[in-house]
PDB file of C-alpha atoms and ligand atoms in Angstrom:
ATOM      1  CA  MET A1193       0.031  -0.028   0.037  1.00  0.00           C
ATOM      2  CA  ARG A1194       1.432   3.411  -0.955  1.00  0.00           C
ATOM      3  CA  GLN A1195       1.181   6.126   1.669  1.00  0.00           C
ATOM      4  CA  LEU A1196      -0.105   9.654   1.035  1.00  0.00           C
ATOM      5  CA  CYS A1197      -0.724  12.079   4.011  1.00  0.00           C
ATOM      6  CA  VAL A1198      -1.205  15.550   5.238  1.00  0.00           C
ATOM      7  CA  ILE A1199       1.068  16.993   7.862  1.00  0.00           C
ATOM      8  CA  GLY A1200       0.418  19.828  10.188  1.00  0.00           C
ATOM      9  CA  ASP A1201       0.062  20.902  13.795  1.00  0.00           C
ATOM     10  CA  PRO A1202      -2.822  20.834  14.614  1.00  0.00           C
ATOM     11  CA  ILE A1203      -4.033  18.521  12.100  1.00  0.00           C
ATOM     12  CA  ALA A1204      -7.038  16.598  13.663  1.00  0.00           C
ATOM     13  CA  HIS A1205      -9.699  18.680  11.965  1.00  0.00           C
ATOM     14  CA  SER A1206      -8.224  18.385   8.457  1.00  0.00           C
ATOM     15  CA  LYS A1207     -10.650  17.498   5.693  1.00  0.00           C
ATOM     16  CA  SER A1208      -7.801  16.197   3.444  1.00  0.00           C
ATOM     17  CA  PRO A1209      -8.173  12.592   4.358  1.00  0.00           C
ATOM     18  CA  LEU A1210     -11.789  12.623   3.639  1.00  0.00           C
ATOM     19  CA  LEU A1211     -11.378  14.343   0.334  1.00  0.00           C
ATOM     20  CA  HIS A1212      -8.411  12.255  -0.921  1.00  0.00           C
ATOM     21  CA  ASN A1213      -9.710   8.874   0.244  1.00  0.00           C
ATOM     22  CA  THR A1214     -13.145   9.616  -1.391  1.00  0.00           C
ATOM     23  CA  MET A1215     -11.351  10.370  -4.637  1.00  0.00           C
ATOM     24  CA  LEU A1216      -9.097   7.333  -4.355  1.00  0.00           C
ATOM     25  CA  ARG A1217     -12.154   5.098  -3.896  1.00  0.00           C
ATOM     26  CA  ALA A1218     -13.877   6.522  -6.842  1.00  0.00           C
ATOM     27  CA  LEU A1219     -10.799   5.932  -8.892  1.00  0.00           C
ATOM     28  CA  GLU A1220     -10.620   2.380  -7.542  1.00  0.00           C
ATOM     29  CA  LEU A1221      -7.212   3.157  -6.265  1.00  0.00           C
ATOM     30  CA  ASP A1222      -8.082   2.696  -2.561  1.00  0.00           C
ATOM     31  CA  GLY A1223      -6.358  -0.742  -2.583  1.00  0.00           C
ATOM     32  CA  GLU A1224      -3.151   0.928  -3.781  1.00  0.00           C
ATOM     33  CA  TYR A1225      -2.983   4.205  -1.914  1.00  0.00           C
ATOM     34  CA  LYS A1226      -4.069   5.208   1.624  1.00  0.00           C
ATOM     35  CA  TYR A1227      -4.201   8.908   2.768  1.00  0.00           C
ATOM     36  CA  THR A1228      -3.803   9.709   6.447  1.00  0.00           C
ATOM     37  CA  ALA A1229      -3.241  12.765   8.686  1.00  0.00           C
ATOM     38  CA  ARG A1230      -0.152  12.981  10.666  1.00  0.00           C
ATOM     39  CA  ARG A1231       0.623  15.603  13.372  1.00  0.00           C
ATOM     40  CA  VAL A1232       4.062  16.892  12.853  1.00  0.00           C
ATOM     41  CA  PRO A1233       5.260  19.717  15.006  1.00  0.00           C
ATOM     42  CA  GLY A1234       6.820  22.766  13.255  1.00  0.00           C
ATOM     43  CA  ALA A1235      10.434  21.994  14.362  1.00  0.00           C
ATOM     44  CA  ASP A1236      10.205  18.509  12.743  1.00  0.00           C
ATOM     45  CA  THR A1237       9.601  19.423   8.991  1.00  0.00           C
ATOM     46  CA  ALA A1238      13.064  18.159   7.765  1.00  0.00           C
ATOM     47  CA  ALA A1239      12.926  15.114  10.002  1.00  0.00           C
ATOM     48  CA  PHE A1240       9.503  14.212   8.626  1.00  0.00           C
ATOM     49  CA  LEU A1241      10.767  14.672   5.011  1.00  0.00           C
ATOM     50  CA  ALA A1242      13.662  12.199   5.696  1.00  0.00           C
ATOM     51  CA  GLU A1243      11.231   9.775   7.330  1.00  0.00           C
ATOM     52  CA  ALA A1244       8.835  10.098   4.367  1.00  0.00           C
ATOM     53  CA  ARG A1245      11.629   9.369   1.875  1.00  0.00           C
ATOM     54  CA  ALA A1246      12.804   6.380   3.924  1.00  0.00           C
ATOM     55  CA  GLU A1247       9.275   4.985   4.245  1.00  0.00           C
ATOM     56  CA  GLY A1248       8.626   5.323   0.491  1.00  0.00           C
ATOM     57  CA  VAL A1249       5.806   7.840   1.058  1.00  0.00           C
ATOM     58  CA  ALA A1250       4.433   8.766  -2.422  1.00  0.00           C
ATOM     59  CA  GLY A1251       3.566  12.312  -1.470  1.00  0.00           C
ATOM     60  CA  PHE A1252       2.143  14.591   1.160  1.00  0.00           C
ATOM     61  CA  ASN A1253       0.224  17.837   1.652  1.00  0.00           C
ATOM     62  CA  ALA A1254       1.434  20.349   4.231  1.00  0.00           C
ATOM     63  CA  THR A1255      -0.440  22.928   6.201  1.00  0.00           C
ATOM     64  CA  MET A1256       0.561  25.284   9.084  1.00  0.00           C
ATOM     65  CA  PRO A1257       3.324  25.488  10.087  1.00  0.00           C
ATOM     66  CA  HIS A1258       5.252  23.577   7.424  1.00  0.00           C
ATOM     67  CA  LYS A1259       4.450  25.403   4.191  1.00  0.00           C
ATOM     68  CA  GLU A1260       7.478  27.855   4.310  1.00  0.00           C
ATOM     69  CA  HIS A1261       9.767  25.442   6.028  1.00  0.00           C
ATOM     70  CA  LEU A1262       9.505  22.999   3.132  1.00  0.00           C
ATOM     71  CA  VAL A1263      10.779  25.479   0.443  1.00  0.00           C
ATOM     72  CA  PRO A1264      14.606  25.094   1.097  1.00  0.00           C
ATOM     73  CA  LEU A1265      14.243  21.385   1.595  1.00  0.00           C
ATOM     74  CA  MET A1266      12.898  20.674  -1.948  1.00  0.00           C
ATOM     75  CA  ASP A1267      14.966  19.331  -4.849  1.00  0.00           C
ATOM     76  CA  ARG A1268      12.749  21.350  -7.171  1.00  0.00           C
ATOM     77  CA  LEU A1269       9.880  23.800  -6.875  1.00  0.00           C
ATOM     78  CA  SER A1270       6.954  24.517  -9.198  1.00  0.00           C
ATOM     79  CA  ASP A1271       6.475  28.028 -10.426  1.00  0.00           C
ATOM     80  CA  ASP A1272       3.650  28.584  -8.000  1.00  0.00           C
ATOM     81  CA  ALA A1273       5.551  27.237  -4.955  1.00  0.00           C
ATOM     82  CA  ARG A1274       8.430  29.552  -5.842  1.00  0.00           C
ATOM     83  CA  MET A1275       6.146  32.532  -6.402  1.00  0.00           C
ATOM     84  CA  TYR A1276       4.363  32.085  -3.071  1.00  0.00           C
ATOM     85  CA  GLY A1277       7.523  30.954  -1.144  1.00  0.00           C
ATOM     86  CA  ALA A1278       5.335  28.171   0.308  1.00  0.00           C
ATOM     87  CA  VAL A1279       4.777  24.538  -0.502  1.00  0.00           C
ATOM     88  CA  ASN A1280       1.501  22.705   0.187  1.00  0.00           C
ATOM     89  CA  THR A1281       2.009  19.524  -1.872  1.00  0.00           C
ATOM     90  CA  VAL A1282       5.174  17.393  -2.141  1.00  0.00           C
ATOM     91  CA  CYS A1283       5.646  14.632  -4.660  1.00  0.00           C
ATOM     92  CA  LEU A1284       8.315  12.055  -3.801  1.00  0.00           C
ATOM     93  CA  ARG A1285       9.200  10.308  -6.957  1.00  0.00           C
ATOM     94  CA  GLY A1286      12.462   8.838  -8.310  1.00  0.00           C
ATOM     95  CA  GLY A1287      14.333   9.945  -5.164  1.00  0.00           C
ATOM     96  CA  GLU A1288      13.386  13.600  -5.807  1.00  0.00           C
ATOM     97  CA  ALA A1289      11.225  15.779  -3.669  1.00  0.00           C
ATOM     98  CA  VAL A1290       9.219  18.333  -5.780  1.00  0.00           C
ATOM     99  CA  GLY A1291       7.304  21.094  -3.973  1.00  0.00           C
ATOM    100  CA  HIS A1292       4.032  22.479  -5.437  1.00  0.00           C
ATOM    101  CA  ASN A1293       1.444  24.956  -4.235  1.00  0.00           C
ATOM    102  CA  THR A1294      -2.219  24.341  -5.173  1.00  0.00           C
ATOM    103  CA  ASP A1295      -3.662  27.099  -2.987  1.00  0.00           C
ATOM    104  CA  GLY A1296      -3.988  29.824  -5.542  1.00  0.00           C
ATOM    105  CA  ALA A1297      -4.657  27.443  -8.462  1.00  0.00           C
ATOM    106  CA  GLY A1298      -7.419  25.824  -6.427  1.00  0.00           C
ATOM    107  CA  PHE A1299      -8.991  29.203  -5.837  1.00  0.00           C
ATOM    108  CA  LEU A1300      -8.913  30.142  -9.580  1.00  0.00           C
ATOM    109  CA  ARG A1301     -10.436  26.798 -10.614  1.00  0.00           C
ATOM    110  CA  ALA A1302     -13.219  27.260  -8.060  1.00  0.00           C
ATOM    111  CA  LEU A1303     -13.905  30.796  -9.213  1.00  0.00           C
ATOM    112  CA  LEU A1304     -14.181  29.652 -12.731  1.00  0.00           C
ATOM    113  CA  ALA A1305     -16.366  26.683 -11.869  1.00  0.00           C
ATOM    114  CA  ALA A1306     -18.603  29.103 -10.058  1.00  0.00           C
ATOM    115  CA  GLY A1307     -19.149  31.118 -13.207  1.00  0.00           C
ATOM    116  CA  LEU A1308     -17.082  34.041 -11.794  1.00  0.00           C
ATOM    117  CA  ASP A1309     -14.258  34.409 -14.377  1.00  0.00           C
ATOM    118  CA  PRO A1310     -12.060  37.312 -13.258  1.00  0.00           C
ATOM    119  CA  ALA A1311     -11.007  38.143 -16.748  1.00  0.00           C
ATOM    120  CA  GLY A1312     -11.545  41.863 -17.433  1.00  0.00           C
ATOM    121  CA  ARG A1313     -12.961  42.556 -13.955  1.00  0.00           C
ATOM    122  CA  THR A1314     -11.940  45.074 -11.272  1.00  0.00           C
ATOM    123  CA  VAL A1315     -11.954  43.211  -8.042  1.00  0.00           C
ATOM    124  CA  LEU A1316     -12.660  44.175  -4.426  1.00  0.00           C
ATOM    125  CA  LEU A1317     -10.506  41.899  -2.436  1.00  0.00           C
ATOM    126  CA  LEU A1318     -11.137  42.053   1.303  1.00  0.00           C
ATOM    127  CA  GLY A1319      -8.289  41.010   3.571  1.00  0.00           C
ATOM    128  CA  ALA A1320      -4.518  40.923   3.257  1.00  0.00           C
ATOM    129  CA  GLY A1321      -3.442  37.753   5.256  1.00  0.00           C
ATOM    130  CA  GLY A1322      -2.270  34.420   4.091  1.00  0.00           C
ATOM    131  CA  ALA A1323      -5.417  33.695   2.010  1.00  0.00           C
ATOM    132  CA  ALA A1324      -5.378  37.031   0.294  1.00  0.00           C
ATOM    133  CA  ARG A1325      -1.683  36.416  -0.659  1.00  0.00           C
ATOM    134  CA  ALA A1326      -2.686  33.140  -2.340  1.00  0.00           C
ATOM    135  CA  VAL A1327      -5.579  34.754  -4.152  1.00  0.00           C
ATOM    136  CA  ALA A1328      -4.372  38.156  -5.354  1.00  0.00           C
ATOM    137  CA  PRO A1329      -1.690  36.908  -7.936  1.00  0.00           C
ATOM    138  CA  LYS A1330      -4.257  34.360  -9.286  1.00  0.00           C
ATOM    139  CA  LEU A1331      -6.765  37.075  -9.957  1.00  0.00           C
ATOM    140  CA  LEU A1332      -4.215  38.924 -12.010  1.00  0.00           C
ATOM    141  CA  GLN A1333      -3.082  35.786 -13.759  1.00  0.00           C
ATOM    142  CA  GLY A1334      -6.758  35.027 -14.437  1.00  0.00           C
ATOM    143  CA  GLY A1335      -6.998  38.303 -16.319  1.00  0.00           C
ATOM    144  CA  ALA A1336      -8.431  40.728 -13.662  1.00  0.00           C
ATOM    145  CA  GLU A1337      -7.719  44.318 -14.694  1.00  0.00           C
ATOM    146  CA  ALA A1338      -7.044  45.633 -11.170  1.00  0.00           C
ATOM    147  CA  VAL A1339      -7.527  44.550  -7.670  1.00  0.00           C
ATOM    148  CA  PHE A1340      -8.211  46.745  -4.659  1.00  0.00           C
ATOM    149  CA  ILE A1341      -6.667  45.109  -1.626  1.00  0.00           C
ATOM    150  CA  CYS A1342      -8.821  46.394   1.233  1.00  0.00           C
ATOM    151  CA  ASN A1343      -7.714  45.594   4.707  1.00  0.00           C
ATOM    152  CA  ARG A1344      -8.317  46.848   8.226  1.00  0.00           C
ATOM    153  CA  THR A1345      -4.465  47.112   8.733  1.00  0.00           C
ATOM    154  CA  ILE A1346      -3.619  49.160   5.518  1.00  0.00           C
ATOM    155  CA  THR A1347       0.147  48.635   6.025  1.00  0.00           C
ATOM    156  CA  ARG A1348      -0.472  44.929   5.443  1.00  0.00           C
ATOM    157  CA  ALA A1349      -2.467  45.714   2.261  1.00  0.00           C
ATOM    158  CA  ALA A1350       0.351  47.885   1.011  1.00  0.00           C
ATOM    159  CA  GLN A1351       2.856  45.047   1.618  1.00  0.00           C
ATOM    160  CA  LEU A1352       0.854  42.651  -0.500  1.00  0.00           C
ATOM    161  CA  CYS A1353       0.399  45.145  -3.331  1.00  0.00           C
ATOM    162  CA  ALA A1354       4.214  45.536  -3.530  1.00  0.00           C
ATOM    163  CA  TRP A1355       4.193  41.982  -5.003  1.00  0.00           C
ATOM    164  CA  ASP A1356       2.894  43.173  -8.389  1.00  0.00           C
ATOM    165  CA  PRO A1357       5.532  45.151 -10.323  1.00  0.00           C
ATOM    166  CA  LEU A1358       2.911  46.284 -12.831  1.00  0.00           C
ATOM    167  CA  GLY A1359       0.944  48.154 -10.142  1.00  0.00           C
ATOM    168  CA  ARG A1360      -2.380  46.404 -10.777  1.00  0.00           C
ATOM    169  CA  LEU A1361      -2.837  45.891  -7.065  1.00  0.00           C
ATOM    170  CA  ALA A1362      -4.003  48.919  -5.084  1.00  0.00           C
ATOM    171  CA  PRO A1363      -4.077  49.167  -1.233  1.00  0.00           C
ATOM    172  CA  ALA A1364      -7.133  50.589   0.470  1.00  0.00           C
ATOM    173  CA  GLY A1365      -8.666  50.542   3.980  1.00  0.00           C
ATOM    174  CA  MET A1366     -11.721  48.461   4.832  1.00  0.00           C
ATOM    175  CA  ASP A1367     -13.903  51.166   6.430  1.00  0.00           C
ATOM    176  CA  ARG A1368     -17.430  51.915   5.331  1.00  0.00           C
ATOM    177  CA  GLU A1369     -16.669  54.990   3.285  1.00  0.00           C
ATOM    178  CA  THR A1370     -13.814  53.405   1.332  1.00  0.00           C
ATOM    179  CA  LEU A1371     -15.768  50.250   0.453  1.00  0.00           C
ATOM    180  CA  ALA A1372     -18.701  52.382  -0.627  1.00  0.00           C
ATOM    181  CA  ARG A1373     -16.518  54.447  -2.920  1.00  0.00           C
ATOM    182  CA  LEU A1374     -14.674  51.426  -4.443  1.00  0.00           C
ATOM    183  CA  ALA A1375     -17.672  48.958  -4.763  1.00  0.00           C
ATOM    184  CA  PRO A1376     -19.389  50.554  -7.847  1.00  0.00           C
ATOM    185  CA  ARG A1377     -16.141  50.134  -9.839  1.00  0.00           C
ATOM    186  CA  CYS A1378     -15.839  46.400  -8.951  1.00  0.00           C
ATOM    187  CA  SER A1379     -17.662  43.539 -10.601  1.00  0.00           C
ATOM    188  CA  LEU A1380     -16.128  40.894  -8.338  1.00  0.00           C
ATOM    189  CA  ALA A1381     -15.801  40.926  -4.502  1.00  0.00           C
ATOM    190  CA  VAL A1382     -13.771  38.311  -2.765  1.00  0.00           C
ATOM    191  CA  ASN A1383     -13.664  37.913   1.036  1.00  0.00           C
ATOM    192  CA  CYS A1384     -10.320  36.732   2.264  1.00  0.00           C
ATOM    193  CA  THR A1385     -10.864  37.947   5.863  1.00  0.00           C
ATOM    194  CA  SER A1386     -11.998  35.640   8.632  1.00  0.00           C
ATOM    195  CA  LEU A1387     -15.123  37.804   9.084  1.00  0.00           C
ATOM    196  CA  GLY A1388     -18.236  35.669   8.917  1.00  0.00           C
ATOM    197  CA  MET A1389     -16.502  32.486   9.907  1.00  0.00           C
ATOM    198  CA  GLU A1390     -18.278  30.191  12.390  1.00  0.00           C
ATOM    199  CA  GLY A1391     -16.761  30.404  15.906  1.00  0.00           C
ATOM    200  CA  THR A1392     -14.307  33.173  16.503  1.00  0.00           C
ATOM    201  CA  GLY A1393     -14.271  34.838  13.059  1.00  0.00           C
ATOM    202  CA  GLY A1394     -16.258  37.984  14.014  1.00  0.00           C
ATOM    203  CA  GLN A1395     -18.711  39.629  11.631  1.00  0.00           C
ATOM    204  CA  PHE A1396     -18.766  42.527   9.178  1.00  0.00           C
ATOM    205  CA  GLU A1397     -20.078  45.575  11.034  1.00  0.00           C
ATOM    206  CA  ASP A1398     -21.382  47.030   7.788  1.00  0.00           C
ATOM    207  CA  LEU A1399     -22.430  45.214   4.560  1.00  0.00           C
ATOM    208  CA  SER A1400     -23.840  48.225   2.702  1.00  0.00           C
ATOM    209  CA  PHE A1401     -20.969  48.059   0.167  1.00  0.00           C
ATOM    210  CA  VAL A1402     -22.715  44.979  -1.330  1.00  0.00           C
ATOM    211  CA  ASP A1403     -25.576  47.090  -2.373  1.00  0.00           C
ATOM    212  CA  ALA A1404     -23.162  49.393  -4.155  1.00  0.00           C
ATOM    213  CA  LEU A1405     -21.710  46.686  -6.375  1.00  0.00           C
ATOM    214  CA  PRO A1406     -22.892  46.727  -9.974  1.00  0.00           C
ATOM    215  CA  PRO A1407     -25.791  44.411 -10.839  1.00  0.00           C
ATOM    216  CA  GLU A1408     -23.561  42.033 -12.873  1.00  0.00           C
ATOM    217  CA  ALA A1409     -21.163  41.610  -9.948  1.00  0.00           C
ATOM    218  CA  GLY A1410     -20.311  38.319  -8.295  1.00  0.00           C
ATOM    219  CA  VAL A1411     -19.294  37.646  -4.690  1.00  0.00           C
ATOM    220  CA  PHE A1412     -16.918  34.866  -3.631  1.00  0.00           C
ATOM    221  CA  ASP A1413     -16.397  34.147   0.098  1.00  0.00           C
ATOM    222  CA  LEU A1414     -13.439  31.964   1.028  1.00  0.00           C
ATOM    223  CA  ILE A1415     -15.335  30.840   4.134  1.00  0.00           C
ATOM    224  CA  TYR A1416     -17.264  27.641   3.807  1.00  0.00           C
ATOM    225  CA  SER A1417     -18.524  27.268   7.340  1.00  0.00           C
ATOM    226  CA  PRO A1418     -21.267  28.408   7.537  1.00  0.00           C
ATOM    227  CA  ALA A1419     -22.179  27.482   3.965  1.00  0.00           C
ATOM    228  CA  GLU A1420     -23.744  30.939   3.582  1.00  0.00           C
ATOM    229  CA  THR A1421     -22.237  33.816   5.379  1.00  0.00           C
ATOM    230  CA  ALA A1422     -24.040  37.150   6.058  1.00  0.00           C
ATOM    231  CA  LEU A1423     -21.973  38.530   3.160  1.00  0.00           C
ATOM    232  CA  LEU A1424     -23.183  35.867   0.678  1.00  0.00           C
ATOM    233  CA  ARG A1425     -26.774  36.103   2.029  1.00  0.00           C
ATOM    234  CA  ARG A1426     -26.784  39.867   1.372  1.00  0.00           C
ATOM    235  CA  ALA A1427     -25.353  39.375  -2.055  1.00  0.00           C
ATOM    236  CA  ARG A1428     -27.834  36.555  -2.943  1.00  0.00           C
ATOM    237  CA  ALA A1429     -30.683  38.766  -1.784  1.00  0.00           C
ATOM    238  CA  ARG A1430     -29.635  41.334  -4.265  1.00  0.00           C
ATOM    239  CA  GLY A1431     -29.638  38.636  -7.024  1.00  0.00           C
ATOM    240  CA  LEU A1432     -25.787  38.587  -7.399  1.00  0.00           C
ATOM    241  CA  ARG A1433     -23.989  35.323  -8.269  1.00  0.00           C
ATOM    242  CA  THR A1434     -22.309  33.949  -5.186  1.00  0.00           C
ATOM    243  CA  ALA A1435     -20.081  30.984  -4.131  1.00  0.00           C
ATOM    244  CA  ASN A1436     -18.466  30.020  -0.847  1.00  0.00           C
ATOM    245  CA  GLY A1437     -15.013  28.639  -0.199  1.00  0.00           C
ATOM    246  CA  LEU A1438     -15.890  24.973  -0.336  1.00  0.00           C
ATOM    247  CA  GLY A1439     -14.933  24.885  -3.993  1.00  0.00           C
ATOM    248  CA  MET A1440     -11.509  26.230  -3.288  1.00  0.00           C
ATOM    249  CA  LEU A1441     -10.837  23.545  -0.719  1.00  0.00           C
ATOM    250  CA  ILE A1442     -12.095  20.833  -3.056  1.00  0.00           C
ATOM    251  CA  TRP A1443     -10.089  22.052  -6.105  1.00  0.00           C
ATOM    252  CA  GLN A1444      -6.832  22.285  -4.082  1.00  0.00           C
ATOM    253  CA  ALA A1445      -7.336  18.577  -3.273  1.00  0.00           C
ATOM    254  CA  ILE A1446      -8.163  17.627  -6.804  1.00  0.00           C
ATOM    255  CA  LEU A1447      -5.057  19.444  -8.191  1.00  0.00           C
ATOM    256  CA  ALA A1448      -2.859  17.851  -5.369  1.00  0.00           C
ATOM    257  CA  LEU A1449      -4.120  14.294  -6.249  1.00  0.00           C
ATOM    258  CA  GLU A1450      -3.353  14.914  -9.901  1.00  0.00           C
ATOM    259  CA  LEU A1451       0.184  15.748  -8.897  1.00  0.00           C
ATOM    260  CA  PHE A1452       0.546  12.616  -6.685  1.00  0.00           C
ATOM    261  CA  LEU A1453      -0.839  10.269  -9.279  1.00  0.00           C
ATOM    262  CA  ASP A1454       0.828  12.171 -12.154  1.00  0.00           C
ATOM    263  CA  ARG A1455      -2.383  12.079 -14.277  1.00  0.00           C
ATOM    264  CA  GLU A1456      -5.244  14.310 -15.162  1.00  0.00           C
ATOM    265  CA  LEU A1457      -8.576  13.669 -13.392  1.00  0.00           C
ATOM    266  CA  ASP A1458     -12.090  14.527 -14.475  1.00  0.00           C
ATOM    267  CA  GLY A1459     -12.029  17.646 -12.236  1.00  0.00           C
ATOM    268  CA  PRO A1460     -15.727  18.724 -12.507  1.00  0.00           C
ATOM    269  CA  ALA A1461     -16.819  15.092 -11.770  1.00  0.00           C
ATOM    270  CA  MET A1462     -14.503  14.891  -8.821  1.00  0.00           C
ATOM    271  CA  ALA A1463     -15.672  18.271  -7.567  1.00  0.00           C
ATOM    272  CA  ARG A1464     -19.344  17.060  -7.596  1.00  0.00           C
ATOM    273  CA  LEU A1465     -18.341  13.864  -5.741  1.00  0.00           C
ATOM    274  CA  LEU A1466     -16.482  15.849  -3.122  1.00  0.00           C
ATOM    275  CA  GLU A1467     -19.277  18.381  -2.607  1.00  0.00           C
ATOM    276  CA  GLU A1468     -21.571  15.371  -1.795  1.00  0.00           C
ATOM    277  CA  ALA A1469     -18.972  13.884   0.583  1.00  0.00           C
ATOM    278  CA  MET A1470     -18.642  17.209   2.468  1.00  0.00           C
ATOM    279  CA  LYS A1471     -22.413  17.341   3.157  1.00  0.00           C
TER     280      LYS A1471
HETATM  281  P1  NAP B 200      -5.045  35.443   8.406  1.00  0.00           P
HETATM  282  O1  NAP B 200      -3.690  35.419   7.696  1.00  0.00           O
HETATM  283  O2  NAP B 200      -5.111  35.433   9.846  1.00  0.00           O
HETATM  284  O3  NAP B 200      -5.684  36.876   7.903  1.00  0.00           O
HETATM  285  C1  NAP B 200      -6.898  37.262   8.475  1.00  0.00           C
HETATM  286  C2  NAP B 200      -7.481  38.477   7.594  1.00  0.00           C
HETATM  287  O4  NAP B 200      -8.728  38.832   8.257  1.00  0.00           O
HETATM  288  C3  NAP B 200      -6.595  39.763   7.687  1.00  0.00           C
HETATM  289  O5  NAP B 200      -6.708  40.454   6.495  1.00  0.00           O
HETATM  290  C4  NAP B 200      -7.160  40.432   8.885  1.00  0.00           C
HETATM  291  O6  NAP B 200      -6.984  41.907   8.857  1.00  0.00           O
HETATM  292  C5  NAP B 200      -8.678  40.263   8.717  1.00  0.00           C
HETATM  293  N1  NAP B 200      -9.464  40.310   9.936  1.00  0.00           N
HETATM  294  C6  NAP B 200      -9.496  39.472  10.964  1.00  0.00           C
HETATM  295  N2  NAP B 200     -10.303  39.912  11.934  1.00  0.00           N
HETATM  296  C7  NAP B 200     -10.932  41.112  11.479  1.00  0.00           C
HETATM  297  C8  NAP B 200     -11.753  42.082  12.011  1.00  0.00           C
HETATM  298  N3  NAP B 200     -12.275  41.953  13.214  1.00  0.00           N
HETATM  299  N4  NAP B 200     -12.024  43.185  11.314  1.00  0.00           N
HETATM  300  C9  NAP B 200     -11.458  43.324  10.013  1.00  0.00           C
HETATM  301  N5  NAP B 200     -10.628  42.426   9.427  1.00  0.00           N
HETATM  302  C10 NAP B 200     -10.279  41.320  10.148  1.00  0.00           C
HETATM  303  O7  NAP B 200      -6.033  34.398   7.831  1.00  0.00           O
HETATM  304  P2  NAP B 200      -6.026  33.762   6.458  1.00  0.00           P
HETATM  305  O8  NAP B 200      -5.185  32.499   6.422  1.00  0.00           O
HETATM  306  O9  NAP B 200      -5.796  34.703   5.388  1.00  0.00           O
HETATM  307  O10 NAP B 200      -7.576  33.170   6.319  1.00  0.00           O
HETATM  308  C11 NAP B 200      -8.645  34.088   6.144  1.00  0.00           C
HETATM  309  C12 NAP B 200      -9.897  33.248   5.895  1.00  0.00           C
HETATM  310  O11 NAP B 200      -9.800  32.546   4.688  1.00  0.00           O
HETATM  311  C13 NAP B 200     -10.246  32.280   7.033  1.00  0.00           C
HETATM  312  O12 NAP B 200     -11.559  32.362   7.406  1.00  0.00           O
HETATM  313  C14 NAP B 200      -9.973  30.901   6.417  1.00  0.00           C
HETATM  314  O13 NAP B 200     -10.746  29.954   6.995  1.00  0.00           O
HETATM  315  C15 NAP B 200     -10.297  31.230   4.938  1.00  0.00           C
HETATM  316  N6  NAP B 200      -9.556  30.367   4.033  1.00  0.00           N
HETATM  317  C16 NAP B 200     -10.263  29.494   3.351  1.00  0.00           C
HETATM  318  C17 NAP B 200      -9.657  28.547   2.328  1.00  0.00           C
HETATM  319  C18 NAP B 200     -10.433  27.663   1.484  1.00  0.00           C
HETATM  320  O14 NAP B 200      -9.866  26.719   0.980  1.00  0.00           O
HETATM  321  N7  NAP B 200     -11.638  27.915   1.301  1.00  0.00           N
HETATM  322  C19 NAP B 200      -8.258  28.617   2.219  1.00  0.00           C
HETATM  323  C20 NAP B 200      -7.495  29.489   3.114  1.00  0.00           C
HETATM  324  C21 NAP B 200      -8.219  30.318   3.947  1.00  0.00           C
HETATM  325  P3  NAP B 200      -5.802  42.540   9.637  1.00  0.00           P
HETATM  326  O15 NAP B 200      -4.631  42.326   8.669  1.00  0.00           O
HETATM  327  O16 NAP B 200      -6.082  43.989   9.874  1.00  0.00           O
HETATM  328  O17 NAP B 200      -5.529  41.800  11.007  1.00  0.00           O
END
């Protein structure tokens, strides 16, 4: 049996084993591969990699706090892993460790699958943390004309905008007036903050910017728990096209399994299967 796994600390709540094992079963590869979750403390990234090589692990996903630690440990990096300076998928093949990053690509595939092609759009991106860093470059690669990075801490937004040498990312605040001013120019809004998330996420104090988006606008929320945040509810009530972050989670896993197996999968069919499995 070939081993696949996800490493992180904490890791118990990870959905990756469910997603990957569901796909492996559907592909009738569950007799050949098994995907598990392993708690690996942050100080042990290199030790785990050595162990994985010795055990003949076929590949693994990585979450906090290993994504950055893995970069200098790889024999090769994909373009996205190099661009992000972070690895979330490692393929161990022919004695070589190749680091990939499916975070941003998963977001873009989910956005397209939801009918929210960013090409030609000006985007209102809320947040400037880790998720926003994954999303912003992909919006530009997907053809977005410009992206306003709106964040409570504007210095963090400015840091993220420095990434694009062509100046298509513009920093802004996230206060009511700023959002009301920018929203009419944006035909896509993407929430990359933790506001609206179940538990400790906090809530948007004011959602009136949703009413200022043009009628053809779409709203994508990276949060998937709850399935419909207050932001998405407000957008749907206005008749705007909406999607939550489940698709992003699912597409990251599909892209990772394609890398592990070194073959193309029927992505849309897998996505439907995983949506069912997550219910
Ligand atoms: P992070 O690095 O901690 O960033 C959090 C962001 O939220 C920052 O921009 C922060 O602003 C903002 N924020 C937090 N509390 C706020 C408040 N009370 N008022 C205004 N802004 C606030 O987190 P992350 O990794 O980027 O994750 C953000 C969200 O995306 C989480 O809910 C996570 O679950 C979700 N996510 C989903 C997927 C998926 O596959 N669907 C993948 C990754 C992340 P400041 O900079 O001002 O603190």
